[in-house]
Coordinates of C-alpha atoms in Angstrom, one line a residue:
M158 CA 1.1 5.7 -52.0
A159 CA 0.6 7.9 -48.9
N160 CA -0.1 6.2 -45.4
V161 CA -2.2 8.3 -43.0
T162 CA -2.0 8.9 -38.7
V163 CA -5.4 9.5 -37.0
I164 CA -4.4 11.1 -33.6
G165 CA -7.2 12.3 -30.8
A166 CA -6.1 16.5 -30.6
Q167 CA -8.7 17.5 -27.3
W168 CA -8.0 15.1 -24.0
G169 CA -9.5 11.3 -25.9
D170 CA -12.9 10.7 -27.0
E171 CA -13.2 13.0 -30.2
G172 CA -15.4 9.9 -31.6
K173 CA -11.8 8.6 -33.5
G174 CA -13.7 5.4 -34.2
K175 CA -16.2 5.9 -36.6
I176 CA -13.3 7.8 -38.9
V177 CA -10.8 4.9 -38.5
D178 CA -13.4 2.3 -39.4
W179 CA -14.2 4.5 -42.4
L180 CA -10.1 4.6 -43.7
A181 CA -9.3 1.5 -42.7
S182 CA -12.2 0.2 -44.9
R183 CA -9.4 1.5 -47.9
A184 CA -6.4 0.9 -45.7
D185 CA -4.4 -2.7 -46.7
C186 CA -2.9 -2.5 -42.8
V187 CA -3.9 -1.0 -39.3
V188 CA -2.2 -0.2 -36.4
R189 CA -2.1 1.2 -33.0
F190 CA 1.5 2.2 -32.0
Q191 CA 0.4 3.0 -28.1
G192 CA -1.6 3.0 -25.0
G193 CA -3.6 -0.2 -23.6
H194 CA -6.7 -1.1 -23.2
N195 CA -7.7 1.7 -21.4
A196 CA -8.6 3.3 -25.0
G197 CA -12.5 3.4 -26.2
H198 CA -13.8 3.0 -30.4
T199 CA -17.0 3.0 -31.0
L200 CA -17.8 1.5 -34.5
V201 CA -21.6 1.4 -35.8
V202 CA -21.8 -0.6 -39.1
G203 CA -25.2 -1.4 -40.4
E204 CA -27.4 -2.9 -37.3
Q205 CA -24.0 -3.8 -35.6
V206 CA -22.7 -2.1 -32.8
Y207 CA -18.6 -2.9 -32.4
K208 CA -17.3 -1.8 -28.7
I209 CA -12.9 -2.2 -29.6
S210 CA -10.6 -1.5 -27.3
L211 CA -6.9 -3.1 -27.3
V212 CA -7.2 -5.0 -30.7
P213 CA -7.3 -2.0 -34.1
S214 CA -10.3 -0.9 -35.2
G215 CA -9.8 -2.5 -39.0
I216 CA -10.1 -5.4 -37.6
V217 CA -14.0 -5.1 -38.3
T218 CA -13.2 -4.9 -42.2
G219 CA -11.0 -7.1 -41.8
T220 CA -8.2 -6.2 -42.3
L221 CA -4.4 -6.6 -41.9
S222 CA -4.4 -5.3 -37.8
V223 CA -1.7 -5.0 -35.7
I224 CA -1.1 -4.3 -32.2
G225 CA 3.1 -2.9 -32.0
N226 CA 5.7 -3.3 -29.7
G227 CA 4.8 0.7 -28.3
V228 CA 1.7 -0.8 -26.8
V229 CA 1.1 -2.7 -23.3
L230 CA -0.5 -5.6 -23.8
D231 CA -2.8 -7.3 -21.0
P232 CA -3.3 -10.3 -22.8
W233 CA -6.0 -11.2 -21.4
A234 CA -7.9 -8.4 -22.2
L235 CA -6.7 -9.5 -26.1
K236 CA -8.2 -13.4 -25.5
A237 CA -12.1 -11.6 -23.8
E238 CA -12.6 -8.8 -27.2
I239 CA -10.9 -11.2 -29.6
E240 CA -13.5 -13.9 -28.6
K241 CA -16.4 -11.7 -28.6
L242 CA -15.8 -9.9 -31.4
E243 CA -15.6 -13.2 -32.7
G244 CA -19.0 -13.8 -31.4
Q245 CA -20.1 -11.1 -33.6
G246 CA -18.8 -12.3 -36.7
V247 CA -15.6 -10.9 -36.9
I248 CA -12.8 -13.5 -38.1
V249 CA -9.6 -13.1 -36.3
T250 CA -6.8 -14.8 -37.3
P251 CA -2.7 -14.9 -38.1
A252 CA -3.1 -14.3 -41.2
N253 CA -5.2 -10.5 -39.9
F254 CA -3.7 -10.3 -36.9
A255 CA -0.1 -9.6 -35.4
V256 CA 1.2 -8.6 -32.0
A257 CA 4.1 -7.0 -31.6
D258 CA 6.5 -10.0 -30.1
N259 CA 8.8 -7.5 -28.2
C260 CA 5.8 -5.5 -26.7
P261 CA 5.5 -5.5 -22.2
L262 CA 2.9 -6.9 -20.8
I263 CA 0.1 -6.0 -18.3
L264 CA 0.1 -8.3 -14.7
P265 CA -2.0 -9.0 -13.1
F266 CA -0.4 -7.1 -10.0
H267 CA 0.1 -4.1 -11.9
R268 CA -3.7 -3.8 -12.0
D269 CA -3.4 -4.4 -8.2
L270 CA -1.1 -1.3 -8.2
D271 CA -2.8 1.6 -9.7
A272 CA -5.6 0.2 -7.8
L273 CA -4.0 0.7 -4.6
R274 CA -2.4 4.2 -5.7
E275 CA -6.0 5.8 -6.8
T276 CA -7.2 4.7 -3.6
A277 CA -4.6 5.6 -1.3
A278 CA -3.8 8.5 -3.5
G279 CA -7.0 11.2 -1.8
K280 CA -6.9 14.6 -3.5
G281 CA -4.2 13.9 -5.8
K282 CA -6.1 11.3 -7.5
I283 CA -4.7 11.3 -11.5
G284 CA -8.2 9.4 -13.1
T285 CA -7.5 6.6 -14.1
T286 CA -8.6 4.1 -15.4
G287 CA -7.8 1.3 -13.6
R288 CA -6.0 -1.2 -15.9
G289 CA -2.7 -1.5 -15.3
I290 CA -1.5 1.2 -18.1
G291 CA 0.3 3.4 -16.2
P292 CA 2.0 0.8 -14.1
A293 CA 2.9 -1.7 -16.9
Y294 CA 4.9 1.7 -18.6
E295 CA 7.3 2.0 -15.4
D296 CA 8.0 -1.7 -15.2
K297 CA 8.6 -1.3 -18.9
V298 CA 10.9 2.2 -18.7
G299 CA 12.6 0.0 -15.5
R300 CA 13.8 -2.5 -18.0
R301 CA 11.8 -5.4 -15.9
A302 CA 8.9 -6.3 -18.2
I303 CA 8.0 -9.2 -19.4
R304 CA 7.5 -9.1 -23.0
V305 CA 5.1 -11.5 -25.1
C306 CA 8.6 -13.0 -26.6
D307 CA 9.4 -14.1 -23.0
L308 CA 5.7 -16.2 -22.9
A309 CA 7.7 -19.0 -25.1
H310 CA 9.9 -19.3 -21.9
L311 CA 8.5 -19.4 -19.4
D312 CA 11.0 -21.9 -17.7
D313 CA 14.1 -19.1 -18.1
L314 CA 12.2 -16.2 -16.0
D315 CA 14.4 -16.5 -13.0
A316 CA 16.2 -13.0 -14.2
Q317 CA 13.1 -11.3 -14.4
L318 CA 11.1 -12.2 -12.1
D319 CA 13.7 -11.4 -9.8
R320 CA 13.6 -7.6 -10.8
L321 CA 10.2 -7.6 -10.7
C322 CA 9.2 -8.9 -7.3
A323 CA 11.9 -6.9 -5.6
H324 CA 10.4 -4.1 -7.3
H325 CA 6.6 -4.6 -6.3
D326 CA 7.3 -6.6 -3.4
A327 CA 8.1 -3.5 -1.6
L328 CA 5.8 -1.1 -2.6
R329 CA 2.6 -3.9 -2.2
A330 CA 4.2 -4.2 1.4
G331 CA 3.8 -0.5 1.3
F332 CA 0.6 -1.1 0.8
G333 CA -0.3 -3.7 3.2
E334 CA -0.5 -6.6 0.2
P335 CA 1.3 -9.9 0.3
P336 CA 4.1 -10.1 -2.0
I337 CA 3.8 -11.3 -5.7
D338 CA 2.9 -15.5 -5.8
R339 CA 5.4 -16.4 -8.7
N340 CA 4.2 -19.8 -8.9
A341 CA 0.5 -18.4 -9.6
L342 CA 1.6 -15.9 -11.6
L343 CA 3.4 -18.4 -13.9
E344 CA 0.5 -21.0 -14.0
Q345 CA -1.2 -18.2 -14.9
L346 CA 1.3 -16.7 -17.9
R347 CA 1.6 -20.7 -19.4
E348 CA -2.1 -21.0 -19.5
I349 CA -2.6 -17.6 -21.9
A350 CA 0.9 -18.1 -23.5
P351 CA -0.3 -20.3 -26.2
F352 CA -2.8 -17.5 -27.5
V353 CA -0.7 -14.8 -27.5
L354 CA 1.9 -16.8 -29.1
Q355 CA -0.2 -17.4 -32.2
Y356 CA -0.3 -13.8 -33.6
A357 CA 3.1 -13.1 -31.7
E358 CA 5.8 -12.1 -34.4
P359 CA 8.5 -9.4 -35.2
V360 CA 5.7 -6.6 -36.7
W361 CA 7.7 -4.0 -38.0
K362 CA 9.1 -6.6 -40.7
R363 CA 5.4 -7.3 -41.2
L364 CA 5.4 -4.0 -42.1
R365 CA 8.6 -3.3 -43.4
D366 CA 7.0 -5.5 -46.2
V367 CA 3.8 -3.7 -46.5
R368 CA 5.3 -0.7 -47.0
K369 CA 7.5 -2.3 -49.8
A370 CA 4.7 -3.6 -51.8
G371 CA 3.8 -0.3 -51.3
K372 CA 0.0 -0.2 -49.3
R373 CA -1.6 1.7 -48.0
I374 CA -1.2 1.7 -43.2
L375 CA -3.4 3.6 -41.4
F376 CA -2.1 4.6 -38.5
E377 CA -4.2 4.4 -35.0
G378 CA -3.7 6.9 -32.0
A379 CA -5.2 5.5 -29.0
Q380 CA -6.4 8.9 -26.6
G381 CA -5.6 12.4 -27.2
V382 CA -2.6 14.4 -27.4
L383 CA -4.1 16.3 -24.4
L384 CA -2.8 13.5 -22.6
D385 CA 0.5 12.7 -23.6
V386 CA 2.9 12.1 -20.9
D387 CA 5.3 15.2 -22.8
H388 CA 2.5 17.8 -23.9
G389 CA -0.9 17.1 -22.4
T390 CA -2.0 18.3 -19.1
Y391 CA 0.8 17.0 -16.7
P392 CA 0.0 15.1 -14.5
F393 CA -3.3 14.5 -15.6
V394 CA -2.8 12.0 -18.0
T395 CA -2.0 8.7 -20.2
S396 CA 1.6 6.6 -19.7
S397 CA 2.6 7.2 -23.3
N398 CA 3.1 9.4 -26.0
T399 CA 0.4 9.6 -27.9
V400 CA 1.6 12.4 -30.3
S401 CA 2.1 11.2 -34.0
G402 CA 4.8 10.9 -33.7
T403 CA 5.4 7.7 -31.8
V404 CA 4.1 6.4 -34.7
A405 CA 7.8 5.7 -35.8
S406 CA 9.3 4.3 -32.2
G407 CA 5.6 2.6 -31.3
S408 CA 5.2 0.6 -34.5
G409 CA 9.2 0.1 -35.8
V410 CA 8.6 2.3 -38.4
G411 CA 10.4 5.2 -39.5
P412 CA 8.9 8.9 -39.3
S413 CA 8.1 9.7 -42.9
A414 CA 6.2 6.5 -43.3
A415 CA 3.2 8.6 -40.3
G416 CA 1.6 10.7 -44.0
F417 CA -0.9 12.6 -44.2
V418 CA -1.7 13.5 -39.9
L419 CA -5.3 14.0 -39.6
G420 CA -6.3 15.5 -35.9
I421 CA -9.9 14.4 -34.6
V422 CA -11.6 16.7 -33.2
K423 CA -14.9 17.6 -31.1
A424 CA -16.8 20.7 -31.9
Y425 CA -17.2 20.8 -29.0
T426 CA -14.7 19.7 -26.1
T427 CA -14.7 17.0 -23.4
R428 CA -12.7 14.9 -21.1
V429 CA -13.0 12.1 -19.0
G430 CA -11.6 12.3 -15.6
S431 CA -9.5 14.8 -13.3
G432 CA -7.5 17.6 -14.5
P433 CA -7.9 21.0 -15.7
F434 CA -10.7 21.2 -18.6
P435 CA -10.5 25.5 -19.3
S436 CA -13.5 25.9 -21.0
E437 CA -15.9 23.4 -19.3
L438 CA -19.1 24.2 -18.4
T439 CA -21.2 23.1 -15.0
D440 CA -24.8 24.7 -15.7
E441 CA -26.9 23.0 -18.0
T442 CA -25.0 24.3 -20.8
G443 CA -22.6 22.1 -20.5
E444 CA -25.2 19.3 -19.0
R445 CA -27.1 19.3 -22.4
L446 CA -24.0 19.3 -24.2
G447 CA -23.7 15.6 -22.5
Q448 CA -27.0 14.7 -23.1
R449 CA -27.3 15.5 -26.5
G450 CA -23.2 14.3 -27.2
H451 CA -24.2 10.7 -25.4
E452 CA -21.0 11.5 -23.5
F453 CA -20.0 8.2 -21.1
G454 CA -16.7 6.9 -21.5
T455 CA -16.8 3.6 -23.9
V456 CA -14.8 1.8 -21.8
T457 CA -15.4 2.9 -18.4
A458 CA -19.0 4.6 -19.3
R459 CA -18.0 7.2 -16.7
K460 CA -19.5 10.7 -17.1
R461 CA -17.4 13.1 -19.4
R462 CA -17.3 16.5 -18.2
C463 CA -18.4 19.2 -21.6
G464 CA -17.4 22.8 -22.5
W465 CA -17.5 24.9 -25.2
F466 CA -14.7 24.6 -28.2
D467 CA -11.4 25.6 -27.1
A468 CA -9.6 27.2 -29.9
V469 CA -6.3 27.6 -28.4
L470 CA -6.0 23.8 -26.7
V471 CA -6.6 22.3 -30.2
R472 CA -4.2 24.9 -32.3
Q473 CA -1.4 23.8 -29.7
T474 CA -1.4 20.1 -30.5
C475 CA -2.2 20.0 -34.2
A476 CA 1.1 22.1 -33.5
L477 CA 3.1 19.3 -31.4
S478 CA 1.5 16.5 -33.6
G479 CA 1.8 18.3 -37.2
V480 CA -1.8 18.1 -38.2
T481 CA -2.7 17.8 -42.1
G482 CA -6.2 18.1 -41.6
I483 CA -8.8 17.9 -38.6
A484 CA -11.7 15.7 -39.0
L485 CA -14.5 17.8 -37.1
T486 CA -17.4 15.0 -35.6
K487 CA -20.4 15.9 -33.5
I488 CA -21.2 19.6 -34.8
D489 CA -25.0 17.5 -35.1
V490 CA -24.7 18.1 -31.6
L491 CA -25.1 21.7 -31.6
D492 CA -27.9 22.7 -33.8
G493 CA -30.7 24.3 -31.9
F494 CA -28.4 26.1 -29.2
E495 CA -29.2 29.6 -30.1
T496 CA -25.9 31.3 -29.1
I497 CA -22.5 29.5 -29.5
K498 CA -18.8 30.0 -27.7
I499 CA -15.3 29.8 -28.7
C500 CA -12.2 29.9 -26.3
T501 CA -9.9 31.7 -28.2
G502 CA -7.3 33.2 -25.6
Y503 CA -7.0 32.5 -21.9
R504 CA -6.3 35.2 -19.1
L505 CA -3.4 34.5 -16.6
N506 CA -2.3 36.9 -13.7
G507 CA -4.0 39.5 -15.8
E508 CA -2.4 38.7 -19.0
I509 CA -4.3 37.6 -22.3
I510 CA -2.4 34.1 -23.4
D511 CA -2.1 32.3 -26.6
Y512 CA -1.0 28.7 -25.4
L513 CA -1.5 26.3 -22.3
P514 CA 1.1 26.7 -19.9
A515 CA 2.7 23.3 -18.7
H516 CA 2.8 23.9 -14.8
A517 CA -0.3 21.9 -13.2
A518 CA -1.0 25.6 -11.5
D519 CA -1.6 27.6 -14.3
Q520 CA -3.0 25.0 -16.2
A521 CA -5.9 25.3 -13.3
A522 CA -6.2 29.2 -12.7
V523 CA -6.5 30.0 -16.4
E524 CA -10.2 31.7 -17.7
P525 CA -11.3 31.0 -20.9
V526 CA -11.7 34.0 -23.1
Y527 CA -14.9 33.6 -25.1
E528 CA -15.5 34.3 -28.6
E529 CA -20.1 34.9 -29.4
M530 CA -21.7 33.6 -32.4
D531 CA -24.8 32.8 -33.5
G532 CA -25.9 29.3 -33.7
W533 CA -28.5 27.8 -36.7
E534 CA -32.0 26.8 -37.2
G535 CA -32.5 23.3 -38.7
T536 CA -30.4 20.2 -38.1
T537 CA -26.9 19.6 -39.6
V538 CA -27.7 15.6 -38.9
G539 CA -27.4 13.4 -41.2
A540 CA -25.5 15.7 -43.9
R541 CA -23.0 14.7 -46.1
S542 CA -22.7 18.1 -48.6
W543 CA -21.2 21.7 -47.8
A544 CA -25.4 22.2 -49.2
D545 CA -27.0 20.6 -46.9
L546 CA -25.7 22.6 -43.6
P547 CA -27.2 25.5 -42.8
A548 CA -25.0 29.0 -43.6
Q549 CA -24.3 29.6 -39.4
A550 CA -22.7 26.0 -39.6
I551 CA -20.6 26.1 -42.2
K552 CA -19.6 29.6 -40.9
Y553 CA -18.6 28.4 -37.4
I554 CA -16.4 25.6 -38.9
R555 CA -14.6 27.9 -41.1
R556 CA -14.0 30.1 -37.7
I557 CA -12.4 27.3 -36.1
E558 CA -10.4 26.3 -39.3
E559 CA -9.1 30.2 -38.8
L560 CA -8.3 29.8 -34.9
I561 CA -6.9 26.8 -35.0
E562 CA -4.8 27.3 -37.7
C563 CA -5.1 24.1 -40.2
P564 CA -7.8 22.8 -42.7
V565 CA -10.8 21.0 -41.7
A566 CA -10.5 17.6 -44.2
S567 CA -13.7 16.1 -43.1
V568 CA -17.1 17.1 -40.8
S569 CA -18.7 14.0 -40.1
T570 CA -22.4 14.7 -39.2
S571 CA -24.2 11.4 -37.0
P572 CA -22.4 8.1 -36.2
E573 CA -23.2 6.3 -39.1
R574 CA -19.7 6.1 -41.1
E575 CA -21.8 7.6 -44.6
D576 CA -23.1 10.8 -42.7
T577 CA -19.5 12.7 -43.8
I578 CA -18.5 15.6 -45.9
L579 CA -15.4 14.9 -47.6
V580 CA -12.8 18.2 -48.2
R581 CA -10.0 16.5 -48.2
D582 CA -9.0 12.0 -48.8
P583 CA -6.2 12.0 -46.0
F584 CA -4.9 8.1 -48.5
E585 CA -4.6 11.4 -51.7
G586 CA -2.7 12.8 -49.2

């Protein structure tokens, strides 16, 4: 059977939670393959609202949910999130939840370093969530990380702690902070270890068995392609690869496992934090988009910057991630606009270009080239078929398809799971 990979095709916050929740109810397994607990998904199921940052969204429907090795894991955040879900009636056991035993851990001094750097950066602020994700990935690549499997061998950590402290104590001294208290850290790890280890296993084996059984796997991406550490608006990016290709390395499956790549795309554009944003609107139109779209971060509650749909960016992210089809979300936020604009190109140094350049100064300097369309009367809220949409809304969707060179697989018309127009079922390939 077909697998499905869901990625954000903008800067994250595209409404992946609802789409993943709907797909998870039909999948046999849901896998997170990158990122940390800086990714927020809001799921609305009936009267219940779930806010999830780390545990795969499938857990709400009882689907086997797996955290792959490409994720950096804050064990205390994991415990808090699971306890919150259990308080909402969600059952989480080793039968339906697993954590890769080779996941690197986010530790308290990672959070410290994250905050210290951002505070000291001044104009160079990247806009991190301050949760230690970046420093944890640095330690992973620097080969000094403490991993989930190490929690079962805490008496043998001296060599790893020597490497960690040699690196971090020097950094901390530069910020006027005391060295890491190794004994306190070990005590914290001893306390949290039993909770995490009950879910720890070589998840690549479990996923191999799921695939052998011909079951459906849903790979759940966090953030968006424009935050990819290689392909995003560097340095205003996250610290992991968010493109679909990371499925293979981040969960221990081969590249053929990705299946149908579904790019989640908002009908306009938003981003949280610092960095370039060519189609950003700082006027009352941008404010209107933000108010109507309830544009506040799930994790941080930070207000999102808003702008018109940028077809240049989405065409680029669809190419970078091999997107098979897009799920267009929040079309209802555009209801009632007299005119709507789409960014179709950029002007840079007097020339028109059709891609986002790599250099930060060029990214900041590009000016959007817009195409204007009439808006629509009436509402798209709750539409579940093309016949329910105003003709001009359909025209807008078709124009997006043309410009991004990728077909629409579904259109979301409200936060409710059922309010979706399905064009192509990703699980049917």
